[in-house]
Coordinates of C-alpha atoms in Angstrom, one line a residue:
X1 CA 1.9 -27.1 42.3
X2 CA -1.1 -24.9 42.8
X3 CA -3.6 -24.4 39.9
X4 CA -5.7 -21.4 39.1
X5 CA -8.6 -20.6 41.4
X6 CA -11.8 -18.6 40.7
X7 CA -10.3 -15.6 42.3
X8 CA -7.5 -15.6 39.8
X9 CA -9.9 -15.5 36.9
X10 CA -11.9 -12.7 38.7
X11 CA -8.7 -10.5 38.9
X12 CA -7.9 -11.2 35.3
X13 CA -11.4 -10.4 34.1
X14 CA -11.4 -7.2 36.1
X15 CA -8.2 -6.0 34.3
X16 CA -9.9 -6.7 30.9
X17 CA -13.1 -5.0 32.0
X18 CA -11.4 -1.8 33.2
X19 CA -9.4 -1.6 30.0
X20 CA -12.7 -1.9 28.0
X21 CA -14.4 0.8 30.1
X22 CA -11.6 3.3 29.5
X23 CA -12.2 2.7 25.7
X24 CA -15.9 3.4 26.0
X25 CA -15.2 6.5 28.1
X26 CA -12.9 8.0 25.4
X27 CA -15.2 7.1 22.6
X28 CA -17.8 9.5 24.0
X29 CA -16.1 12.0 26.2
X30 CA -15.4 15.4 24.6
X31 CA -17.7 14.7 21.7
X32 CA -15.9 11.5 20.6
X33 CA -13.5 11.1 17.7
X34 CA -14.7 13.6 15.2
X35 CA -11.6 13.7 12.9
X36 CA -8.9 11.2 12.0
X37 CA -6.5 13.5 13.8
X38 CA -8.5 13.1 17.0
X39 CA -8.6 9.3 16.5
X40 CA -5.0 8.7 15.5
X41 CA -3.2 11.6 17.3
X42 CA -5.5 12.3 20.2
X43 CA -6.0 15.7 18.7
X44 CA -2.4 16.5 19.7
X45 CA -3.5 17.4 23.2
X46 CA -1.8 14.9 25.4
X47 CA 0.4 15.9 28.3
X48 CA 3.8 14.4 29.2
X49 CA 3.0 12.0 32.1
X50 CA 0.4 9.7 30.6
X51 CA 2.4 9.5 27.3
X52 CA 5.5 8.6 29.2
X53 CA 3.8 5.8 31.1
X54 CA 2.3 4.7 27.8
X55 CA 5.7 4.5 26.1
X56 CA 7.0 2.5 29.0
X57 CA 4.0 0.1 28.9
X58 CA 4.2 -0.8 25.3
X59 CA 7.9 -1.2 25.5
X60 CA 7.2 -3.8 28.2
X61 CA 5.4 -6.6 26.5
X62 CA 4.7 -9.9 28.3
X63 CA 8.0 -11.0 26.8
X64 CA 9.6 -8.6 29.3
X65 CA 7.5 -9.8 32.2
X66 CA 8.3 -13.5 31.5
X67 CA 11.5 -13.3 29.5
X68 CA 13.8 -10.9 31.3
X69 CA 13.8 -12.6 34.8
X70 CA 14.5 -15.9 33.0
X71 CA 17.3 -14.3 31.1
X72 CA 18.9 -13.0 34.3
X73 CA 18.4 -16.5 35.9
X74 CA 20.2 -18.1 33.0
X75 CA 22.8 -15.6 32.0
X76 CA 23.2 -13.3 35.0
X77 CA 22.6 -9.6 35.8
X78 CA 24.8 -8.2 33.0
X79 CA 21.4 -7.4 31.4
X80 CA 21.3 -4.5 33.8
X81 CA 23.8 -2.6 31.6
X82 CA 20.7 -1.9 29.5
X83 CA 20.1 0.9 32.0
X84 CA 22.9 2.9 30.3
X85 CA 21.6 1.9 26.9
X86 CA 18.1 3.2 27.6
X87 CA 19.6 6.6 28.7
X88 CA 21.5 6.9 25.4
X89 CA 18.4 5.8 23.4
X90 CA 16.2 8.4 25.0
X91 CA 18.8 11.1 24.5
X92 CA 19.1 10.3 20.8
X93 CA 15.4 10.1 20.3
X94 CA 14.6 13.3 22.1
X95 CA 17.4 15.4 20.7
X96 CA 17.8 14.1 17.1
X97 CA 14.6 12.6 15.8
X98 CA 11.8 14.3 17.9
X99 CA 12.6 17.9 17.0
X100 CA 12.4 17.2 13.2
X101 CA 9.2 15.0 13.4
X102 CA 7.6 17.5 15.7
X103 CA 8.2 20.7 13.8
X104 CA 6.8 19.0 10.6
X105 CA 3.6 18.1 12.4
X106 CA 3.4 14.7 10.6
X107 CA 1.2 11.8 11.6
X108 CA 3.1 8.9 10.1
X109 CA 6.9 8.9 10.4
X110 CA 7.1 7.5 6.8
X111 CA 5.6 10.8 5.6
X112 CA 8.9 12.3 6.4
X113 CA 10.6 10.0 3.9
X114 CA 8.4 11.4 1.1
X115 CA 9.0 15.0 2.2
X116 CA 12.7 14.5 2.3
X117 CA 13.4 12.0 -0.4
X118 CA 10.6 10.6 -2.6
X119 CA 7.3 8.7 -2.4
X120 CA 8.9 5.3 -3.2
X121 CA 11.0 5.3 -0.1
X122 CA 7.9 6.2 1.9
X123 CA 6.2 3.2 0.4
X124 CA 9.1 0.9 1.3
X125 CA 9.1 2.1 4.9
X126 CA 5.4 1.7 5.2
X127 CA 5.2 -1.8 3.8
X128 CA 8.2 -3.0 5.9
X129 CA 6.6 -1.6 9.0
X130 CA 3.2 -3.2 8.4
X131 CA 4.8 -6.7 7.8
X132 CA 7.1 -6.4 10.8
X133 CA 4.4 -5.2 13.2
X134 CA 1.8 -7.8 12.2
X135 CA 4.4 -10.6 12.6
X136 CA 5.5 -9.2 16.0
X137 CA 2.0 -8.8 17.3
X138 CA 1.2 -12.5 16.5
X139 CA 4.1 -13.7 18.6
X140 CA 3.5 -11.1 21.4
X141 CA 0.0 -12.4 21.8
X142 CA 0.7 -16.1 21.5
X143 CA 4.1 -16.8 23.2
X144 CA 3.1 -15.6 26.7
X145 CA -0.3 -17.2 26.5
X146 CA 1.4 -20.5 25.8
X147 CA 3.9 -20.2 28.7
X148 CA 1.2 -19.2 31.2
X149 CA -1.1 -22.0 29.9
X150 CA 1.6 -24.7 30.3
X151 CA 2.2 -23.8 33.9
X152 CA -1.0 -22.5 35.3
X153 CA -3.6 -24.3 33.2
X154 CA -5.0 -20.8 32.3
X155 CA -7.2 -21.3 29.3
X156 CA -5.0 -20.7 26.2
X157 CA -7.4 -19.7 23.4
X158 CA -9.9 -18.1 25.9
X159 CA -7.1 -15.8 27.0
X160 CA -5.8 -15.1 23.4
X161 CA -9.2 -14.3 22.0
X162 CA -10.3 -12.3 25.1
X163 CA -7.2 -10.1 25.1
X164 CA -7.4 -9.7 21.3
X165 CA -11.0 -8.7 21.3
X166 CA -10.8 -6.3 24.3
X167 CA -7.8 -4.7 22.7
X168 CA -9.4 -4.2 19.3
X169 CA -12.6 -3.0 21.1
X170 CA -10.9 -0.1 22.9
X171 CA -8.6 0.8 20.0
X172 CA -11.5 1.0 17.6
X173 CA -13.7 3.0 19.9
X174 CA -11.3 5.3 21.7
X175 CA -8.4 5.9 19.4
X176 CA -5.0 7.0 20.7
X177 CA -6.5 8.6 23.8
X178 CA -7.9 5.2 24.9
X179 CA -4.6 3.5 24.0
X180 CA -2.6 5.9 26.1
X181 CA -4.9 5.9 29.2
X182 CA -5.3 2.1 29.2
X183 CA -1.5 1.8 29.0
X184 CA -1.3 4.0 32.1
X185 CA -3.6 1.6 33.9
X186 CA -1.7 -1.4 32.6
X187 CA 1.7 -0.1 33.8
X188 CA 0.1 0.0 37.3
X189 CA -0.9 -3.6 37.0
X190 CA 2.5 -4.6 35.7
X191 CA 4.3 -2.9 38.6
X192 CA 1.9 -4.5 41.0
X193 CA 2.4 -7.9 39.6
X194 CA 6.2 -7.6 39.7
X195 CA 6.2 -6.1 43.3
X196 CA 4.0 -8.8 44.7
X197 CA 6.5 -11.4 43.4
X198 CA 9.5 -9.5 44.7
X199 CA 7.9 -8.9 48.2
X200 CA 6.8 -12.4 48.6
X201 CA 10.2 -13.8 47.4
X202 CA 12.0 -11.6 49.9
X203 CA 9.7 -12.9 52.7
X204 CA 10.2 -16.5 51.6
X205 CA 14.0 -16.0 51.5
X206 CA 14.0 -14.1 54.8
X207 CA 15.5 -10.8 53.5
X208 CA 17.0 -9.4 50.4
X209 CA 20.5 -10.0 51.7
X210 CA 20.2 -13.7 51.2
X211 CA 19.0 -13.3 47.7
X212 CA 21.9 -11.0 46.8
X213 CA 24.4 -13.4 48.6
X214 CA 23.1 -16.4 46.7
X215 CA 23.3 -14.5 43.5
X216 CA 26.8 -13.5 44.2
X217 CA 28.0 -17.0 45.0
X218 CA 26.1 -18.3 41.9
X219 CA 28.1 -15.8 39.7
X220 CA 24.8 -14.1 38.8
X221 CA 26.1 -10.6 39.6
X222 CA 28.3 -10.5 36.6
X223 CA 27.8 -6.8 35.8
X224 CA 31.2 -6.0 34.3
X225 CA 32.4 -7.8 31.3
X226 CA 34.4 -5.5 29.1
X227 CA 35.3 -8.1 26.5
X228 CA 35.5 -6.2 23.2
X229 CA 34.8 -9.3 21.2
X230 CA 31.7 -8.5 19.1
X231 CA 30.8 -12.2 18.9
X232 CA 30.0 -12.5 22.6
X233 CA 26.2 -12.3 23.1
X234 CA 26.1 -9.9 26.1
X235 CA 29.1 -7.8 27.1
X236 CA 29.3 -4.2 28.2
X237 CA 30.1 -3.1 24.7
X238 CA 27.5 -5.2 22.8
X239 CA 24.8 -3.9 25.2
X240 CA 25.8 -0.3 25.2
X241 CA 26.7 0.1 21.5
X242 CA 24.5 -2.6 19.9
X243 CA 21.6 -2.1 22.3
X244 CA 21.6 1.7 21.6
X245 CA 21.2 1.2 17.9
X246 CA 18.6 -1.5 18.2
X247 CA 16.4 0.4 20.6
X248 CA 16.9 3.8 18.9
X249 CA 15.4 2.1 15.9
X250 CA 12.3 1.5 18.1
X251 CA 12.1 4.7 20.0
X252 CA 13.5 7.1 17.5
X253 CA 11.7 6.1 14.2
X254 CA 9.2 3.3 14.9
X255 CA 5.7 4.5 14.3
X256 CA 4.2 2.8 17.4
X257 CA 6.4 4.9 19.7
X258 CA 6.8 8.1 17.7
X259 CA 3.1 8.5 17.1
X260 CA 2.6 8.9 20.9
X261 CA 5.2 11.5 21.7
X262 CA 4.2 13.5 18.6
X263 CA 0.6 13.5 20.1
X264 CA 1.8 15.8 23.0
X265 CA 0.5 19.3 23.1
X266 CA 3.8 21.0 22.7
X267 CA 7.4 20.1 22.1
X268 CA 8.4 20.6 25.7
X269 CA 5.8 17.9 26.8
X270 CA 7.0 15.6 24.0
X271 CA 10.6 15.7 25.2
X272 CA 9.5 15.5 28.8
X273 CA 7.5 12.4 28.1
X274 CA 10.6 10.7 26.8
X275 CA 12.7 11.6 29.8
X276 CA 10.0 10.6 32.3
X277 CA 9.6 7.3 30.4
X278 CA 13.3 6.7 31.0
X279 CA 12.6 6.6 34.7
X280 CA 9.9 4.0 34.0
X281 CA 12.2 1.9 31.9
X282 CA 14.8 1.9 34.7
X283 CA 12.1 0.9 37.3
X284 CA 10.9 -2.0 35.2
X285 CA 14.5 -3.1 34.6
X286 CA 15.2 -3.1 38.4
X287 CA 12.0 -5.1 39.0
X288 CA 12.8 -7.7 36.4
X289 CA 16.3 -8.0 37.7
X290 CA 15.2 -8.5 41.3
X291 CA 12.7 -11.1 40.1
X292 CA 15.5 -12.9 38.1
X293 CA 17.8 -12.9 41.1
X294 CA 15.0 -14.1 43.4
X295 CA 14.3 -16.9 40.9
X296 CA 17.9 -18.0 41.2
X297 CA 18.0 -17.7 45.0
X298 CA 14.9 -19.9 45.4
X299 CA 15.8 -22.5 42.8
X300 CA 19.6 -22.5 43.1
X301 CA 19.7 -26.2 44.3
X302 CA 16.8 -27.4 42.2
X303 CA 16.5 -25.9 38.8
X304 CA 12.9 -26.6 37.5
X305 CA 14.1 -26.4 33.9
X306 CA 16.8 -29.0 34.1
X307 CA 14.5 -31.1 36.4
X308 CA 11.9 -31.0 33.6
X309 CA 9.3 -29.3 35.8
X310 CA 9.0 -26.6 33.1
X311 CA 9.8 -27.1 29.5
X312 CA 11.0 -23.6 28.6
X313 CA 12.8 -20.8 30.4
X314 CA 9.9 -18.3 30.0
X315 CA 7.7 -20.7 32.1
X316 CA 9.9 -20.1 35.2
X317 CA 8.2 -16.9 36.3
X318 CA 4.6 -18.4 36.3
X319 CA 6.1 -21.5 38.0
X320 CA 7.7 -19.4 40.8
X321 CA 4.4 -17.5 41.2
X322 CA 2.3 -20.6 41.7
X323 CA 5.0 -22.0 44.0
X324 CA 5.3 -19.1 46.4
X325 CA 1.8 -17.6 46.1
X326 CA -0.1 -20.9 46.7
X327 CA -1.8 -19.6 49.8
X328 CA -2.8 -16.2 48.4
X329 CA -5.9 -16.5 46.2
X330 CA -6.0 -13.9 43.5
X331 CA -2.3 -13.1 43.5
X332 CA -1.3 -15.5 40.8
X333 CA -4.2 -14.0 38.9
X334 CA -2.6 -10.5 39.4
X335 CA 0.6 -11.8 38.0
X336 CA -1.1 -13.3 34.9
X337 CA -3.0 -10.0 34.6
X338 CA 0.3 -8.2 34.6
X339 CA 1.8 -10.4 31.9
X340 CA -1.3 -9.9 29.8
X341 CA -1.3 -6.1 30.5
X342 CA 2.1 -6.2 28.8
X343 CA 0.5 -7.9 25.8
X344 CA -2.5 -5.6 25.7
X345 CA -0.4 -2.4 25.8
X346 CA 2.0 -3.6 23.1
X347 CA -0.8 -4.9 20.8
X348 CA -3.0 -1.8 21.2
X349 CA -0.2 0.6 20.3
X350 CA 0.6 -1.6 17.3
X351 CA -3.0 -1.6 16.1
X352 CA -3.2 2.2 16.4
X353 CA 0.1 2.7 14.6
X354 CA -0.9 0.3 11.8
X355 CA -4.2 2.2 11.4
X356 CA -2.3 5.5 11.3
X357 CA 0.2 4.3 8.8
X358 CA -2.4 2.8 6.5
X359 CA -4.6 5.9 6.6
X360 CA -1.8 8.4 6.2
X361 CA 0.4 6.5 3.7
X362 CA -1.8 4.3 1.7
X363 CA -5.2 5.9 1.7
X364 CA -4.9 9.7 2.0
X365 CA -2.3 10.3 -0.8
X366 CA -4.5 8.3 -3.3
X367 CA -8.0 9.4 -2.3
X368 CA -7.7 13.2 -1.8
X369 CA -11.4 14.0 -1.7
X370 CA -12.2 12.2 1.5
X371 CA -13.7 14.4 4.2
X372 CA -12.4 14.3 7.8
X373 CA -15.5 12.5 9.0
X374 CA -15.0 9.8 6.5
X375 CA -11.4 9.5 7.3
X376 CA -12.2 9.1 11.0
X377 CA -14.6 6.3 10.1
X378 CA -11.9 4.7 7.9
X379 CA -9.4 4.9 10.8
X380 CA -11.8 3.1 13.0
X381 CA -12.4 0.5 10.3
X382 CA -8.7 0.0 10.0
X383 CA -8.3 -0.5 13.8
X384 CA -11.0 -3.2 13.7
X385 CA -9.3 -4.8 10.6
X386 CA -5.8 -4.9 12.2
X387 CA -7.2 -6.2 15.5
X388 CA -8.6 -9.1 13.5
X389 CA -5.3 -9.6 11.7
X390 CA -3.4 -9.7 15.0
X391 CA -5.7 -12.4 16.5
X392 CA -5.3 -14.4 13.2
X393 CA -1.5 -14.0 13.4
X394 CA -1.6 -15.5 17.0
X395 CA -3.4 -18.5 15.4
X396 CA -0.6 -18.7 12.8
X397 CA 2.0 -18.5 15.6
X398 CA 0.4 -21.5 17.3
X399 CA 0.9 -23.6 14.1
X400 CA 4.2 -22.2 12.8
X401 CA 5.8 -21.0 16.0
X402 CA 9.5 -21.5 15.0
X403 CA 9.0 -20.2 11.5
X404 CA 7.3 -17.0 12.8
X405 CA 10.0 -16.5 15.4
X406 CA 12.6 -16.8 12.6
X407 CA 10.6 -14.5 10.4
X408 CA 10.4 -12.0 13.2
X409 CA 14.1 -12.0 14.0
X410 CA 14.7 -11.5 10.3
X411 CA 12.3 -8.6 10.2
X412 CA 13.8 -7.3 13.4
X413 CA 16.8 -6.6 11.1
X414 CA 14.6 -4.1 9.2
X415 CA 15.0 -1.7 12.1
X416 CA 18.7 -1.1 11.5
X417 CA 18.6 0.0 7.8
X418 CA 15.4 2.1 8.5
X419 CA 17.2 3.9 11.3
X420 CA 20.0 4.5 8.9
X421 CA 17.6 5.9 6.3
X422 CA 16.1 8.4 8.8
X423 CA 19.6 9.3 10.1
X424 CA 20.7 10.1 6.5
X425 CA 17.7 12.3 6.0
X426 CA 18.0 14.2 9.2
X427 CA 21.7 14.5 9.6
X428 CA 23.1 14.7 6.0
X429 CA 21.9 17.6 4.0
X430 CA 23.5 16.3 0.8
X431 CA 21.9 12.8 1.0
X432 CA 19.5 12.3 -2.0
X433 CA 16.8 9.8 -3.0
X434 CA 19.2 7.6 -5.0
X435 CA 21.8 7.4 -2.3
X436 CA 19.2 6.7 0.3
X437 CA 17.6 3.9 -1.7
X438 CA 20.9 2.2 -2.5
X439 CA 22.0 2.6 1.1
X440 CA 18.7 1.1 2.4
X441 CA 19.0 -1.9 0.1
X442 CA 22.6 -2.6 0.9
X443 CA 22.0 -2.3 4.6
X444 CA 19.1 -4.6 4.2
X445 CA 21.1 -7.3 2.3
X446 CA 24.0 -7.3 4.8
X447 CA 21.5 -7.5 7.7
X448 CA 19.6 -10.3 6.1
X449 CA 22.8 -12.2 5.3
X450 CA 24.0 -12.2 8.9
X451 CA 20.5 -12.7 10.3
X452 CA 19.5 -15.7 8.2
X453 CA 23.0 -17.1 8.8
X454 CA 22.6 -16.9 12.5
X455 CA 19.2 -18.5 12.4
X456 CA 20.6 -21.5 10.5
X457 CA 23.8 -21.8 12.5
X458 CA 22.9 -20.6 16.1
X459 CA 26.0 -19.4 18.0
X460 CA 27.8 -21.9 20.2
X461 CA 27.4 -21.9 24.0
X462 CA 30.8 -20.3 24.6
X463 CA 29.5 -17.2 22.8
X464 CA 26.3 -17.0 24.9
X465 CA 27.9 -18.0 28.2
X466 CA 25.0 -19.6 30.1
X467 CA 25.7 -20.0 33.8
X468 CA 25.5 -23.2 35.8
X469 CA 22.2 -24.5 37.1
X470 CA 22.0 -27.3 39.7
X471 CA 19.5 -30.0 40.5
X472 CA 21.3 -31.4 43.6
X473 CA 18.5 -30.5 46.0
X474 CA 15.7 -32.0 43.9
X475 CA 13.8 -34.8 45.7
X476 CA 11.3 -35.4 42.9
X477 CA 11.0 -38.0 40.2
X478 CA 11.5 -36.3 36.9
X479 CA 8.1 -35.5 35.5
X480 CA 7.3 -35.3 31.8
X481 CA 6.1 -32.0 30.4
X482 CA 5.3 -31.5 26.8
X483 CA 7.9 -29.1 25.4
X484 CA 6.8 -25.7 24.0
X485 CA 10.3 -24.7 22.8
X486 CA 10.4 -25.4 19.1
X487 CA 14.0 -25.8 18.1
X488 CA 14.8 -23.9 14.9
X489 CA 16.6 -26.9 13.5
X490 CA 13.3 -28.4 12.7
X491 CA 12.8 -25.5 10.3
X492 CA 16.3 -25.4 8.8
X493 CA 17.7 -28.9 9.1
X494 CA 21.5 -28.8 9.0
X495 CA 23.8 -31.7 9.9
X496 CA 25.5 -30.8 13.1
X497 CA 29.0 -31.7 11.9
X498 CA 29.3 -29.2 9.1
X499 CA 29.6 -25.7 10.3
X500 CA 31.2 -23.5 7.6
X501 CA 34.0 -21.1 8.6
X502 CA 31.6 -18.2 8.4
X503 CA 29.4 -19.7 11.1
X504 CA 31.8 -19.3 13.9
X505 CA 32.8 -15.7 13.2
X506 CA 30.5 -13.8 10.9
X507 CA 27.2 -15.5 11.8
X508 CA 28.0 -15.6 15.5
X509 CA 27.9 -11.8 15.7
X510 CA 26.0 -10.7 18.8
X511 CA 22.3 -10.3 17.9
X512 CA 22.5 -6.8 19.3
X513 CA 24.9 -5.8 16.5
X514 CA 22.6 -6.8 13.7
X515 CA 20.9 -3.4 13.9
X516 CA 24.2 -1.5 14.3
X517 CA 25.6 -3.2 11.2
X518 CA 22.4 -2.4 9.1
X519 CA 22.5 1.3 10.2
X520 CA 26.2 1.9 9.5
X521 CA 26.1 0.2 6.1
X522 CA 23.0 2.2 5.1
X523 CA 24.6 5.5 6.2
X524 CA 28.0 4.9 4.7
X525 CA 26.7 3.6 1.3
X526 CA 24.0 6.3 1.3
X527 CA 26.6 9.1 1.7
X528 CA 29.0 7.7 -0.9
X529 CA 26.2 7.2 -3.5
X530 CA 24.7 10.6 -2.8
X531 CA 28.0 12.3 -3.3
X532 CA 28.6 10.5 -6.6
X533 CA 25.1 11.3 -7.9
X534 CA 25.4 15.1 -7.3
X535 CA 24.1 15.3 -3.7
X536 CA 26.0 18.5 -3.0
X537 CA 24.1 20.3 -5.8
X538 CA 20.7 19.9 -4.3
X539 CA 19.1 22.4 -1.9
X540 CA 17.5 20.6 1.0
X541 CA 14.9 22.6 3.0
X542 CA 16.4 23.1 6.5
X543 CA 13.0 22.2 8.1
X544 CA 13.7 18.6 7.1
X545 CA 17.1 18.6 8.9
X546 CA 18.3 18.8 12.5
X547 CA 19.5 22.4 12.8
X548 CA 21.4 24.3 15.4
X549 CA 18.2 26.1 16.4
X550 CA 16.5 22.8 17.2
X551 CA 19.2 22.0 19.7
X552 CA 19.5 25.6 21.2
X553 CA 15.7 25.9 21.6
X554 CA 16.1 23.5 24.5
X555 CA 17.5 26.4 26.5
X556 CA 15.4 29.3 25.2
X557 CA 12.5 30.9 27.0
X558 CA 9.8 30.0 24.5
X559 CA 10.5 26.3 25.2
X560 CA 6.8 25.5 25.4
X561 CA 6.0 27.2 22.1
X562 CA 5.5 24.8 19.4
X563 CA 6.9 25.5 15.9
X564 CA 4.0 26.2 13.6
X565 CA 2.9 23.7 11.0
X566 CA 4.4 24.4 7.6
X567 CA 1.2 25.5 5.8
X568 CA 0.5 28.2 8.5
X569 CA 3.8 29.9 7.9
X570 CA 3.1 30.5 4.2
X571 CA 0.6 33.2 4.8
X572 CA 2.5 35.5 7.2
X573 CA 6.0 36.8 7.3
X574 CA 8.2 34.6 9.5
X575 CA 8.8 36.2 12.8
X576 CA 8.9 34.4 16.2
X577 CA 6.7 31.3 16.4
X578 CA 3.2 32.7 17.1
X579 CA 3.0 33.1 20.9
X580 CA -0.7 32.5 21.0
X581 CA -1.1 29.0 19.6
X582 CA 0.4 26.2 21.4
X583 CA -0.5 23.5 19.0
X584 CA -0.7 23.3 15.2
X585 CA -3.6 20.9 15.2
X586 CA -5.8 23.4 17.1
X587 CA -4.9 26.4 15.0
X588 CA -6.0 24.4 11.9
X589 CA -9.2 23.4 13.5
X590 CA -9.9 27.0 14.4
X591 CA -9.1 28.2 10.9
X592 CA -11.3 25.5 9.3
X593 CA -14.4 26.2 11.4
X594 CA -15.7 28.9 9.1
X595 CA -15.2 27.0 6.0
X596 CA -16.8 23.8 7.3
X597 CA -20.2 25.2 8.2
X598 CA -21.5 25.1 4.6
X599 CA -19.8 21.9 3.5
X600 CA -21.4 18.5 3.2
X601 CA -19.0 15.6 3.0
X602 CA -16.2 18.0 2.0
X603 CA -18.1 19.6 -0.9
X604 CA -19.0 23.3 -0.9
X605 CA -22.7 23.9 -1.3

């Protein structure tokens, strides 16, 4: 196999360099980051297209670039059904969650929990988010670096530290604007990386017809599987129903995503960004699917994984790239750059979201006297701190890979109950703090029970349905590669013979249903407890709920007008939303100008 050449390193370094330059540019353009609002919310002035591309980019981590094609190679193209899921997810996020978050003008989604319920729930949400995101970032940085290193000999720690440092650098200097615009650049790189592989594979296989034909005969085009059994890993129903809940938890209420579409200049742009991002998600899905089918077509007679040429499935893509791109210096570098672009965009949005949550939920409420200038410095400090934490978590991942992976899948179960909590707040006017808390805890317990169970007793192959791979055409002596797949059994050692009755039905639930289960339990328990504890007696302010007006405003003429922020309404009779101001953040800045002139560090002189 080919190894990396100088040109490949040059392409990779260029990608990092351009990302860093974007950060420096936004640190100084337009007078830099004067307030924490500028730093964390891009001054609420973004337009739809860059935000849409940014949402697409951070959804697409290197796990997508390396993992999805391998998933399709192993299990077939049923993964494409996610196209329907993404449509439903975007619809729910844009029509249910976005209107409420947007009209409240909040920075952290967990702020909503305090406004609607109480500050303890806000604290719960914040802490869970911080733990989950730091765990996730560690794996997102380390796992792809390892796969690429195994196959291409691309320096492991050099790459991890370089990506971590560059990422922290532009997040700290440029704030959300830099995060969004580097994401736009990185989406370009990812699409270029994918396209180069697809085009070359089509040339090698002499036309796309042959790839499709091979995939068809290899049973890889298994789009329709309407088996209603919730234990099967991927069927039409698990992907459409389970996938929708899982991803709405990410798009609808996860700070990393919400923070960006709330940073749009008005609600029309915010919704538009989600709908444009849907097109991006579909494009990426198509690219990944074509790569997976090309993988199968090229290796149908000699599977590198069974033949011990690669030690884990996520090494197949880099293996393919080195195999078919040997004669093109720099192109393997482009592919690696596209995988790392995925990492960078995911990590940068995580760092920015972590900084926002920390400043808004853990610092502002308890230190009320801080001036805007100080807050913007604190936000930068937090970005720097979380950047360090993420690199440290990658080091932890290298030592405790399987444990961290298990911890992450367990924390992935946080998404379900949290989605349930927000759904209670937004959709049920009678839900109260007690009901919400009990619901959250019960959703959490049920999710953890299934989740930890499925980690200890992984589902049997007849549940996951891997497709056949063949090594008939291999004319190579079986080489030895050190394995990078750490079996979970090393963490939880269980004798193979004893599988309790629960293991084959309850614990074998499709992983996509974990979130669904958590959400439904939270909502149902929350409603029952709220009704028992006098939920009907409380008066909930309609601005915290999804109202008929929020939905109808889609069709009204003043679509682009943005609902004023709550404080502004207090000093004038409520008529139509003020036609003049497009954006609450600006109207505040304009109002504050006069009072800021004779303030030093927030004190009147």
